[in-house]
Amino acid sequence: MALSYLRSSSSRSANLLRPLSSAASLRRPISTDTTPITIETSVPFTSHQCEAPSRSVETNPSELLTFFRDMALMRRMEIAADSLYKAKLIRGFCHLYDGQEAVAVGMEAAITKKDCIITAYRDHCTFVGRGGTLLEVFAELMGRQAGCSKGKGGSMHFYKKDSNFYGGHGIVGAQVPLGCGLAFAQKYSKDESVTFALYGDGAANQGQLFEALNISALWDLPAILVCENNHYGMGTAEWRAAKSPAYYKRGDYVPGLKVDGMDALAVKQACKFAKEHALKNGPIILEMDTYRYHGHSMSDPGSTYRTRDEISGIRQERDPIERVRKLVLSHDLATEKELKDIEKEVRKEVDDAIAQAKESPMPEPSELFSNVYAKGLGAESFGADRKEVRATLA
Amino acid sequence: MLGVVRQKMLGQSLPKIRPVVSVLRSYSSAAKQMTVRDALNSALDEEMSADPKVFLMGEEVGEYQGAYKISKGLLEKYGPERVRDTPITEAGFAGIGVGAAYYGLKPVVEFMTFNFSMQAIDHIINSAAKSNYMSAGQMSVPIVFRGPNGAAAGVGAQHSQCYAAWYASCPGLKVLTPYSSEDARGLLKAAIRDPDPVVFLENELLYGESFPVSDEVLDSSFCLPIGKAKIERVGRDVTITAFSRMVGHALKAAEILEKDGIDAEVINLRSIRPLDRSTINASVRKTNRLITVEEGFPQHGVGAEICASVVEESFAYLDAPVERIAGADIPMPYAANLERIAVPQVEDIVRAAKRACYRSVPLAAAA
């Protein structure tokens, strides 16, 4: 399961093994409890050109608790990034994902690390879902050597190839044909795995998406296009950018599913369904109805094109972490205190990672010239003053 | 040196004669300061007011007031017919803009940065630049593609490229690079009025900078000629060409060089295509030394073209090899320390100028 190594196992299981005051005293420790529970998604799925999966999702206490912890970690990480940006420790662009955690977490629950994920620039949580560490995140954001891209990429360019996470892309829409290319390679190699290519409602109108989708459908590629519809492309609401904002239908001949992206279980179910479909029948579109609490980026207040009431309304009614918290409590899987303790632990993990990241040095100046090529052939490269700074590319 | 006898006494402080400067700088008695942002905004406003065929199109230009607030207030003033928010689909809306220009309208197409123009580059080159030629003059394309170009601060490899050399290599395009607010106003107005496709390369880091503007510059009829460079600082010893943000760096370098007795002439190119080869060559014939400065990648860059031009037309006048200062020959790194050495700094220009003046060794050794 994703993020399992992030749990500080000893203290938590100690807490859980203590006798609990609630009535369900025969409860097993939830960290290992895989007793199946069936939970209904918040809303049924809406489908296009296919039969929707059931809204009854199989899960278990361990998984639900993992969802809670992982989303709480992602939430805390993004909030911490906000502070670091304001403290000018993070520069340039910083696009935060808080509110959208259920998509990253639900998707991982349905797939393996053999499946590929590719996304755009709102990639911090997706990276963590693929097994990236908090240290790698914060160090990269601060441009340090311990960063996942050694400080050379920045917020928009996180990668983790060993977990089949292909970035981290700055140009809107570009990641979709790239994702279809990953799917092409998976099929070519007979790997029996699929690719999830994530994009936003803003990117959904890009022509290259339809070009890649057409080819994927012609060639039966195991490509799953996932529209993370947070309803705003930077400052432009979906209805102002798309003649048809029913993104799950935009594939026309390609089937689609509309999913409550704030419900991690619904996301999991949809991704499981999509993977099965893609391996047999080629591309499928998933539209995740989700929401970002922050503006488009740290340069965007996020309040000039939407109301504060809308934002707080979503937080009240549909927050993904609160949804899982309520499930855990109503099914008596943990106490409020236990969940609060998890949140405290997660907060500490984030703080520790930030402290560690701050200790990581900036890249060596020689790193300027590394990785230009995979095979440099001894070509020359130059600094700003070519007579002063030059290097041979290895 | 080939037959050119000249006595140059570098390193001695000659009396600096600068009456020429104040005559050239007839705008210099300006009281008002204006940011580049306001200069662009006012230019757009005035041209839209003067000609109903002019309209603005791009991402977040309307309701958001512009991603960098360049189009602030324009939607309110001119309405949604003339200030159009587009979806994030550059190939589509750039093509639509060119089509509108074919029909006789005067679109101003904004790219949020010129990195995104690569999605639309087929329309800029094949649909816009070449049409007048292919149609033997029937299809002029009075379009302006504008937006920030080059590096900002910490925005990484995909958001930092300078496109001046790419666009300026294409016949049929005009490519402008304003530096000051005067440049921004005069060149944007000229671009909008021009019947040919103009690529107008702004710079995000300049938007907030203030420059003095005279009454003449503020007048709505103000316009600068396309294809003419401006000598920002007259000098005798070395020519430094630059454009956009690098002009500021070159001027700072000139101040530092002055303390070392090197009198630099700084040329603000303003126009990369057509390139003002005559101003550049006249300057090099006077100073005999040339430093070209640009933000973009060095290979096949603007400096390479300038160097070739000077070698072709003024070879006999060169007393030193032409020096090129450019962005480092690598994708832009994110880390602050790496970014700093990937982009030209003032000290790079100073160092190159000293080399060209054979001042890299201490004065005692040269005597």
GROMACS .gro file of N, CA, C and O in nm, chain A residues 18 41 98 320 357 363:
model
   24
   18ARG      N    1  -0.377  -0.014   2.326
   18ARG     CA    2  -0.428   0.018   2.461
   18ARG      C    3  -0.577  -0.009   2.466
   18ARG      O    4  -0.646   0.012   2.367
   41THR      N    5  -2.050   0.493  -0.215
   41THR     CA    6  -1.993   0.623  -0.251
   41THR      C    7  -2.096   0.733  -0.224
   41THR      O    8  -2.215   0.706  -0.214
   98ASP      N    9  -0.421   2.114  -0.210
   98ASP     CA   10  -0.509   2.086  -0.095
   98ASP      C   11  -0.656   2.099  -0.135
   98ASP      O   12  -0.696   2.198  -0.195
  320PRO      N   13  -1.240   1.600   0.162
  320PRO     CA   14  -1.211   1.457   0.152
  320PRO      C   15  -1.163   1.396   0.283
  320PRO      O   16  -1.194   1.280   0.313
  357ALA      N   17   1.523   1.936   0.524
  357ALA     CA   18   1.541   1.993   0.391
  357ALA      C   19   1.621   2.122   0.398
  357ALA      O   20   1.704   2.151   0.310
  363PRO      N   21   2.267   2.305  -0.482
  363PRO     CA   22   2.349   2.225  -0.573
  363PRO      C   23   2.487   2.287  -0.596
  363PRO      O   24   2.503   2.408  -0.586
   0.00000   0.00000   0.00000
